[in-house]
mmCIF file of C-alpha atoms in Angstrom:
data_model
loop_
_atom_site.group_PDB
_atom_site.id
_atom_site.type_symbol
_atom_site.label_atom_id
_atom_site.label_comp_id
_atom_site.label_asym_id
_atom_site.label_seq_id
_atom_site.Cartn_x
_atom_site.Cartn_y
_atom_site.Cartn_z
ATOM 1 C CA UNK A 1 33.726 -3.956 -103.734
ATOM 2 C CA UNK A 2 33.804 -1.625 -106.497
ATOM 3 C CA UNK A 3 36.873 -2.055 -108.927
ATOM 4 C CA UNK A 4 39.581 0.553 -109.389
ATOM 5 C CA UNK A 5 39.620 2.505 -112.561
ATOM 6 C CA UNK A 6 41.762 4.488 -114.830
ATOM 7 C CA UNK A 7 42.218 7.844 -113.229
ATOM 8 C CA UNK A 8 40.981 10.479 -115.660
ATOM 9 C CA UNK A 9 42.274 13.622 -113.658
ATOM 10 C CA UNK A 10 45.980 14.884 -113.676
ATOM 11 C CA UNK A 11 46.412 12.978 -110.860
ATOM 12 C CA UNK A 12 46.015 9.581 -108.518
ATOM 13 C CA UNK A 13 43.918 10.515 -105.589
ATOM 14 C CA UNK A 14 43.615 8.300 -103.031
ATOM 15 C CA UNK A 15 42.273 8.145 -99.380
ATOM 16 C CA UNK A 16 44.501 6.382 -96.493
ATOM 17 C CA UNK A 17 42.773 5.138 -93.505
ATOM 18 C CA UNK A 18 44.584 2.843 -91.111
ATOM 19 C CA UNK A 19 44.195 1.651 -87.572
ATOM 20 C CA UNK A 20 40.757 1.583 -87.078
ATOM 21 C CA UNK A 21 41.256 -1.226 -84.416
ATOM 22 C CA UNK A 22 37.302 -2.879 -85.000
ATOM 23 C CA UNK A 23 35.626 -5.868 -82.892
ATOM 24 C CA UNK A 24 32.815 -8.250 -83.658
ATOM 25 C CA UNK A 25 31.260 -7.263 -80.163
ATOM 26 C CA UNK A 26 29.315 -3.761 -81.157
ATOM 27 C CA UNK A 27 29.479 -2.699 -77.331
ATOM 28 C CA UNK A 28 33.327 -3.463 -77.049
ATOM 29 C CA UNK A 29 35.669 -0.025 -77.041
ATOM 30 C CA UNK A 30 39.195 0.272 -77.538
ATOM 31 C CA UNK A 31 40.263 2.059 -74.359
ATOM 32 C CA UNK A 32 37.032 3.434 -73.326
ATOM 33 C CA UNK A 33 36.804 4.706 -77.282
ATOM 34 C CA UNK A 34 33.835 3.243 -79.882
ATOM 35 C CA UNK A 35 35.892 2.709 -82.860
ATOM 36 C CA UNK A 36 33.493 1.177 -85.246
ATOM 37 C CA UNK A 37 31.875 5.124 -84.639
ATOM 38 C CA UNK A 38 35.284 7.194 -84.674
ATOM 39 C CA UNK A 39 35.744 5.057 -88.232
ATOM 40 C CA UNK A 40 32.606 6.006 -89.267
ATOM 41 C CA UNK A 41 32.786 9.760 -88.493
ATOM 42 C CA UNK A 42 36.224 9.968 -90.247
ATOM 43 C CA UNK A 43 34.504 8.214 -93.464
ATOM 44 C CA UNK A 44 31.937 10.936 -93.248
ATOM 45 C CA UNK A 45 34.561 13.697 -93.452
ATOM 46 C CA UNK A 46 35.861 11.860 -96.081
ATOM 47 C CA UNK A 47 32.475 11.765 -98.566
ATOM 48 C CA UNK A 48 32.528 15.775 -96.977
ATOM 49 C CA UNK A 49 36.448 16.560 -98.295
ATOM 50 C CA UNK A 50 37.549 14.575 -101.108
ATOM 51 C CA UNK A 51 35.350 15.536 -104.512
ATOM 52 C CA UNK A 52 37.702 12.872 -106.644
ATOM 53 C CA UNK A 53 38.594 9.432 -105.559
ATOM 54 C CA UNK A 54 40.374 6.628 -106.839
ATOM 55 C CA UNK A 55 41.600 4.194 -104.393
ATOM 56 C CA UNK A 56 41.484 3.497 -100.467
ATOM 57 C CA UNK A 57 44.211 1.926 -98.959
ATOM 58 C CA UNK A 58 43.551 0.420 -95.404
ATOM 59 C CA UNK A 59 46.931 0.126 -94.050
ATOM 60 C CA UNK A 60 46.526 -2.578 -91.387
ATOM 61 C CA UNK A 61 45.167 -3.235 -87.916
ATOM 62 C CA UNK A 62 41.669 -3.493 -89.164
ATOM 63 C CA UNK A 63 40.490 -5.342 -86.286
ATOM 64 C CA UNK A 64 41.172 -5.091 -82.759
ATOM 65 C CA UNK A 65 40.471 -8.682 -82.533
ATOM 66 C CA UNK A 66 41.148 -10.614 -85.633
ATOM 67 C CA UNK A 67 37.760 -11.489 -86.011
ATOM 68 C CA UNK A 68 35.413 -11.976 -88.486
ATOM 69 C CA UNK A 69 32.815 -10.153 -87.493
ATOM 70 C CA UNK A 70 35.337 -7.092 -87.170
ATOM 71 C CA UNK A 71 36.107 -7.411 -90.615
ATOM 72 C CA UNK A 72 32.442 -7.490 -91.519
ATOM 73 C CA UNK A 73 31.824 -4.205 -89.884
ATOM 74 C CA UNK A 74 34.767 -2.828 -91.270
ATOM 75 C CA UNK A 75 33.488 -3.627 -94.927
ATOM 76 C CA UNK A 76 30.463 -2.303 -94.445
ATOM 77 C CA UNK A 77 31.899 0.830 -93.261
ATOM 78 C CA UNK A 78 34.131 1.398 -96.506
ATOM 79 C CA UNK A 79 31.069 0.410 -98.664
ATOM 80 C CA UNK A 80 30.281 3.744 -98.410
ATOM 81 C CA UNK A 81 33.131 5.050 -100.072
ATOM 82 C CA UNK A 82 32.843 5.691 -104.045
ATOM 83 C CA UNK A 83 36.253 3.853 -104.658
ATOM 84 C CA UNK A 84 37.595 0.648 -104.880
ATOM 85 C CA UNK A 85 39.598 -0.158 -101.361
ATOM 86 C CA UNK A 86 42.740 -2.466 -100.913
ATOM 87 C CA UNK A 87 43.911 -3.698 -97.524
ATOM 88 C CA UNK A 88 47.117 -5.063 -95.697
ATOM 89 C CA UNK A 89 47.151 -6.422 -92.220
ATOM 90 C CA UNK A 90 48.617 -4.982 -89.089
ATOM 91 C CA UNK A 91 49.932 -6.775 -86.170
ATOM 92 C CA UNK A 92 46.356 -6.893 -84.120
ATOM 93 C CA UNK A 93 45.131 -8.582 -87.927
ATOM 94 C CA UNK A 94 44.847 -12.037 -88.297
ATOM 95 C CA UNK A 95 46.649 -12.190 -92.049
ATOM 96 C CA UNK A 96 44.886 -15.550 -93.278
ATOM 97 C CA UNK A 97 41.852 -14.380 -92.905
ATOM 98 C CA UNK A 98 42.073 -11.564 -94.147
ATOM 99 C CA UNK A 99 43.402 -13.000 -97.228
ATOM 100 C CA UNK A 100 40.523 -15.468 -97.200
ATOM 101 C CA UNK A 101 37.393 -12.627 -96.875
ATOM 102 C CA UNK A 102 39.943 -10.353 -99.152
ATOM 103 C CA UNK A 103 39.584 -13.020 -101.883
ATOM 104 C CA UNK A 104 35.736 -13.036 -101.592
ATOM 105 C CA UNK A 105 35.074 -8.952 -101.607
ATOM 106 C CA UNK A 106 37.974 -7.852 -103.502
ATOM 107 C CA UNK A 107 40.557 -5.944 -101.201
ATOM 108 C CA UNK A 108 43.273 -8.172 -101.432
ATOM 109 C CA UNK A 109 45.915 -6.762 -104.161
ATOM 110 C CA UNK A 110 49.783 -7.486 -105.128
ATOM 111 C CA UNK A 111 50.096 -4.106 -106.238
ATOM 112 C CA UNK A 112 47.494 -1.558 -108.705
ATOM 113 C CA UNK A 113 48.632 0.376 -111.272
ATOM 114 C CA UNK A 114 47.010 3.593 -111.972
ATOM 115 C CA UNK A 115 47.874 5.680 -114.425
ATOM 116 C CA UNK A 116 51.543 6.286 -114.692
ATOM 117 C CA UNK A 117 52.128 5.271 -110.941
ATOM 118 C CA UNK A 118 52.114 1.435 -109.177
ATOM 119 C CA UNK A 119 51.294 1.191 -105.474
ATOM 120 C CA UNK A 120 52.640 -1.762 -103.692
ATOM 121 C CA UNK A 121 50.831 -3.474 -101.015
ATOM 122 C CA UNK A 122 53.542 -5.650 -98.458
ATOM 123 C CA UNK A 123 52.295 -7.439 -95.792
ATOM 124 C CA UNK A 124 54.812 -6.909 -93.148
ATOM 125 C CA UNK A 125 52.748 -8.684 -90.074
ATOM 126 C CA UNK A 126 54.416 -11.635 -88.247
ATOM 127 C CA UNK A 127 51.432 -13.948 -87.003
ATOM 128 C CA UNK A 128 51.279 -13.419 -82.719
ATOM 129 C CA UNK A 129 54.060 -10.816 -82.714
ATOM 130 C CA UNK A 130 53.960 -6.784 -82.226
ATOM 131 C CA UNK A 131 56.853 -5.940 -84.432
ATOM 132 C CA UNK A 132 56.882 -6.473 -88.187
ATOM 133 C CA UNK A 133 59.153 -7.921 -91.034
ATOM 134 C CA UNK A 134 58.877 -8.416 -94.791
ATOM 135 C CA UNK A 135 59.798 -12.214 -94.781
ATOM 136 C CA UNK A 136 61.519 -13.889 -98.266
ATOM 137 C CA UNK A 137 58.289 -14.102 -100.018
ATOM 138 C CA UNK A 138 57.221 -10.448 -99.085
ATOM 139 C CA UNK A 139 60.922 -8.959 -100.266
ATOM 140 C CA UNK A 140 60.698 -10.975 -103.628
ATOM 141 C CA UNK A 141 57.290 -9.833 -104.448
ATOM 142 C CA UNK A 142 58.587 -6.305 -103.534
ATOM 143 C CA UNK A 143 61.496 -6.962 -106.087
ATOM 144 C CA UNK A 144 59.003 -8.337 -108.647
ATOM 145 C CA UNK A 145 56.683 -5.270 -108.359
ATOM 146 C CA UNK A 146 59.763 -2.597 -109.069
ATOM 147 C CA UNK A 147 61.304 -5.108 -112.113
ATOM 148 C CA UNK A 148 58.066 -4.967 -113.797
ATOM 149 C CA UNK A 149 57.146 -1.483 -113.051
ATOM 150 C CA UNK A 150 58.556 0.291 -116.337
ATOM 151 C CA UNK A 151 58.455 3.816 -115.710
ATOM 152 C CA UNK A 152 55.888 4.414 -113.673
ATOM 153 C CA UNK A 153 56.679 5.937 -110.126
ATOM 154 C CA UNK A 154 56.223 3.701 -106.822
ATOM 155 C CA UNK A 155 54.254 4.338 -103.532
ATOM 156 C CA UNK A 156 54.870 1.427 -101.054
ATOM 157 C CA UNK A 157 52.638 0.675 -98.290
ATOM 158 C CA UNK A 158 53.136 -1.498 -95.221
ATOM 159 C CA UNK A 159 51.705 -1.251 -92.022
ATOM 160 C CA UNK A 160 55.405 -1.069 -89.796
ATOM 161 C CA UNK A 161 57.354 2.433 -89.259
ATOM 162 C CA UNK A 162 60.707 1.340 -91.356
ATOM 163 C CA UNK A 163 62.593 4.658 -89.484
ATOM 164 C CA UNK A 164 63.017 5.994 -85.828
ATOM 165 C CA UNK A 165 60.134 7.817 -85.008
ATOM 166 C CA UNK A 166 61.924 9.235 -81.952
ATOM 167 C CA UNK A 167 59.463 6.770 -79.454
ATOM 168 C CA UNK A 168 61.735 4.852 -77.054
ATOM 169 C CA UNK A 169 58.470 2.394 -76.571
ATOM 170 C CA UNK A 170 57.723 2.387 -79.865
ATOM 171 C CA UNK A 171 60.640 2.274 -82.138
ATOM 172 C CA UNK A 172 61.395 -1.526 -81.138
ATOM 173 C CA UNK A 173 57.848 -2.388 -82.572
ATOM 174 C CA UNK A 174 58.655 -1.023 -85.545
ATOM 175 C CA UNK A 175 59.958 -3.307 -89.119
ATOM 176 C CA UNK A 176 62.567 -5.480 -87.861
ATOM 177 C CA UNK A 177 64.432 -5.903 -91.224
ATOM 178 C CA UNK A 178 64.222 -2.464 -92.149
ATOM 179 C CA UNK A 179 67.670 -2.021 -93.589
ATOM 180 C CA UNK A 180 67.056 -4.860 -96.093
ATOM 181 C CA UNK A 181 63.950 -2.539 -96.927
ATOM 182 C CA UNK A 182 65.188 0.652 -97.327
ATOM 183 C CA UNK A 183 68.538 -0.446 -99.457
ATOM 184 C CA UNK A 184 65.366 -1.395 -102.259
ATOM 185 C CA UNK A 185 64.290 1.540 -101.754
ATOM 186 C CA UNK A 186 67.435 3.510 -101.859
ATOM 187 C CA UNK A 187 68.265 1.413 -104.915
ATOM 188 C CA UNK A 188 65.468 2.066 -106.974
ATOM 189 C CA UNK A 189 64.887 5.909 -108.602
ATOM 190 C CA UNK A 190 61.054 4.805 -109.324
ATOM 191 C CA UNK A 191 60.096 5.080 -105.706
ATOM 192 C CA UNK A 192 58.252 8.407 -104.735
ATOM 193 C CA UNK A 193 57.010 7.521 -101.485
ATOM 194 C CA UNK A 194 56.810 4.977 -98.510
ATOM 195 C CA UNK A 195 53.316 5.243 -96.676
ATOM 196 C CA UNK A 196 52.563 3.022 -93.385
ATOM 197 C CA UNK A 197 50.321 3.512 -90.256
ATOM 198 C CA UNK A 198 50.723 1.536 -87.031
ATOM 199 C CA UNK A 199 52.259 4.371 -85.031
ATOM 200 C CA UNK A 200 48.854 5.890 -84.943
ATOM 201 C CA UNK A 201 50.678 9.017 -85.240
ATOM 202 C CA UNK A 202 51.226 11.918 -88.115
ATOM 203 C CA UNK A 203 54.624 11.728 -90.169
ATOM 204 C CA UNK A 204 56.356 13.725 -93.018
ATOM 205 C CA UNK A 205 59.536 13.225 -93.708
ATOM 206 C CA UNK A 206 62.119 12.840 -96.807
ATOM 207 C CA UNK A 207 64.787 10.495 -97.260
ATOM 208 C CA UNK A 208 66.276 11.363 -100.301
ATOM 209 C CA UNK A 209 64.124 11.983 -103.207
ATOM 210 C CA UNK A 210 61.333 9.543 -101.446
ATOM 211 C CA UNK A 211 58.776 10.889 -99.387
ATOM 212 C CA UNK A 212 57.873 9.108 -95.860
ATOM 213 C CA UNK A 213 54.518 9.399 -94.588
ATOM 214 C CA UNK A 214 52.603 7.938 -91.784
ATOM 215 C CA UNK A 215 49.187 8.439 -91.051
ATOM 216 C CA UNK A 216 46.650 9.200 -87.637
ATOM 217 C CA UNK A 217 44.781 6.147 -86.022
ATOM 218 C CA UNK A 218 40.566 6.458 -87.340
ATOM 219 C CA UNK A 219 40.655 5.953 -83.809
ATOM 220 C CA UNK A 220 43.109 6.363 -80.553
ATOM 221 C CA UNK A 221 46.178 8.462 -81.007
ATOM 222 C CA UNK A 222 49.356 8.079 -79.399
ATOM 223 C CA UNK A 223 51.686 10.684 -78.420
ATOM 224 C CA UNK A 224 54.019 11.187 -80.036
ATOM 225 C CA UNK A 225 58.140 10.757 -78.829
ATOM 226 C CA UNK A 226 57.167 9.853 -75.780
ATOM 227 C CA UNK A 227 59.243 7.213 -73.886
ATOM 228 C CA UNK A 228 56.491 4.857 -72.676
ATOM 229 C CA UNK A 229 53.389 4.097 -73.761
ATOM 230 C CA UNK A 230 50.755 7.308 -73.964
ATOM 231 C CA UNK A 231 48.036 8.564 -76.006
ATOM 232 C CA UNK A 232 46.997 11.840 -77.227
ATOM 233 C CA UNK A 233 43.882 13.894 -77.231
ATOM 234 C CA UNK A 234 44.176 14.739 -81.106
ATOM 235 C CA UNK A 235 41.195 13.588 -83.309
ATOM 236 C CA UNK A 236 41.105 10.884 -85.525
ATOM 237 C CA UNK A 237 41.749 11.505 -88.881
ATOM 238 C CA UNK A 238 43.013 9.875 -92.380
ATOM 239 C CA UNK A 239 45.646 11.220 -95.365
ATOM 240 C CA UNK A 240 44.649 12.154 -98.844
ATOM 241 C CA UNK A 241 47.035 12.216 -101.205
ATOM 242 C CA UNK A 242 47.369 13.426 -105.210
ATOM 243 C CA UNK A 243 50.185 11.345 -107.145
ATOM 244 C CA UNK A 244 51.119 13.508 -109.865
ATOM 245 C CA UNK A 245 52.446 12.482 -113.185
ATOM 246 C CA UNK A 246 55.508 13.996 -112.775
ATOM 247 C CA UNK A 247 56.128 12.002 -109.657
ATOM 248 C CA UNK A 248 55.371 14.369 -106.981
ATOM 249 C CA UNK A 249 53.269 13.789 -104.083
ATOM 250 C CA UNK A 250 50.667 16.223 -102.692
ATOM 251 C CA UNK A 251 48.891 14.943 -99.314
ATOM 252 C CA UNK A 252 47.792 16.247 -96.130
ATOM 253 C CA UNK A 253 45.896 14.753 -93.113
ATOM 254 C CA UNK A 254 42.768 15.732 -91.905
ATOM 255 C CA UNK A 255 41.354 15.179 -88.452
ATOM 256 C CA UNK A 256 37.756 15.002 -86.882
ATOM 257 C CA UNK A 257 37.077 18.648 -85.032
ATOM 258 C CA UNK A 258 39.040 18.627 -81.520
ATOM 259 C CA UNK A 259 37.500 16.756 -78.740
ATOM 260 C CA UNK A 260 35.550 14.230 -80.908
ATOM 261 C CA UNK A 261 36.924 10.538 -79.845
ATOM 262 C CA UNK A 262 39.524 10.807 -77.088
ATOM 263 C CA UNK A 263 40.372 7.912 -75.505
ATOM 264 C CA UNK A 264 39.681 7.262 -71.994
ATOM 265 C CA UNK A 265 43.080 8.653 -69.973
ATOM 266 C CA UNK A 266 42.241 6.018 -67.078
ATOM 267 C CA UNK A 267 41.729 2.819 -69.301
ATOM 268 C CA UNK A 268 43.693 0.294 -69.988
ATOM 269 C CA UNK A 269 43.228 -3.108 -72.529
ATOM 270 C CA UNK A 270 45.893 -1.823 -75.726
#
């Protein structure tokens, strides 16, 4: 894995892709849905779209399966990329390992600092659970990352929706703990943005001066506020986002052409 460099634009540019939901079994799908392909056509859009790159963040559920071999496939994928890529699990992740294979090819990061911003990588998984929490260890190395952060600005990433997303099913599976979250982040005037995935959904939303933003599935969609469990014909798709000196944000999503990947309306196995 390539290592991430000094930005030499006016900006941080970086590439989001979470969700992609991968097995070791090639023939296996994801309600009726190849997602080692839909990952792969969504990296292809990105090497079409985005000229300048400086980091990927893989915001969790990498695998469908925890496996190895999922994670294997998933690094080749991203070897395509021209940028350095950091990862956090999900709730369908198996965290240890990941840590273990992130060790050996690079992707596993406290936090990067590029030019005059710091992202933050929290691992917000709980091991055999759905919904997530930043646990002691997780909230101190959040605290340690904003003490030490001078004055750069602050993107956080975790995989779990900290707000309502207006999903009845949904909102429950969300970050457990997030008020102890979000007084940090109310607290601290260096964070510019909070970015997750996991509701396989897109989000943009303020809350105060800090920008929320949540990301499409490189796979399924779900729909969104819907009371029980559905999915949604929309593409799959990733975020790209510009971090600005001044501390602004500039990002949009971009999704495969309509009809490309939709999940099987008759399957089950989520």
């Amino acid at each position: 894995m390539p290592p991430v460099t000094t930005t030499e634009a006016g900006y941080v540019s970086i590439v989001q892709l979470t969700d992609s939901h991968l097995f070791a079994d090639h023939s296996a799908r994801l309600l009726g849905l190849d997602t080692f392909a839909s990952l792969n056509a969504v990296i292809d859009q990105v090497l079409d779209e985005v000229d300048q790159m400086d980091l990927v963040l893989a915001t969790g559920d990498i695998t469908q399966d925890g496996s190895e071999g999922g994670y294997q496939r998933f690094i080749e994928a991203i070897g395509r990329l021209p940028a350095a890529c950091r990862w956090i699990p999900g709730n369908h992740d198996d965290a240890a390992l990941m840590a273990t294979l992130g060790d050996a090819s690079g992707l596993n990061a406290d936090w990067i600092d590029l030019a005059n911003w710091r992202i933050v990588l929290l691992d917000s998984s709980i091991p055999g659970a759905v919904p997530g929490r930043l646990d002691a260890e997780q909230l101190d190395h959040l605290d340690a990352a904003l003490a030490s952060a001078g004055e750069r600005h602050v993107l956080v990433c975790l995989h779990h929706h900290p707000i309502d997303i207006e999903s009845d099913w949904m909102n429950p599976l969300g970050l457990q703990n997030a008020d102890e979250f979000l007084q940090r982040v109310d607290s601290n005037a260096n964070i510019r943005g909070l970015l997750w995935g996991h509701i396989h959904q897109q989000l943009d939303a303020m809350r105060g001066k800090v920008r929320l933003l949540a990301t499409p599935s490189t796979c399924i969609q779900f729909d969104a506020h819907s009371a029980d469990f559905a999915t949604d014909t929309q593409s799959p798709g990733y975020r790209w986002l510009r971090l600005h000196t001044d501390g602004s944000i500039e990002t949009e999503v971009s999704r495969l052409p309509a009809g490309r990947f939709v999940p099987d309306p008759d399957a089950s196995g989520y």
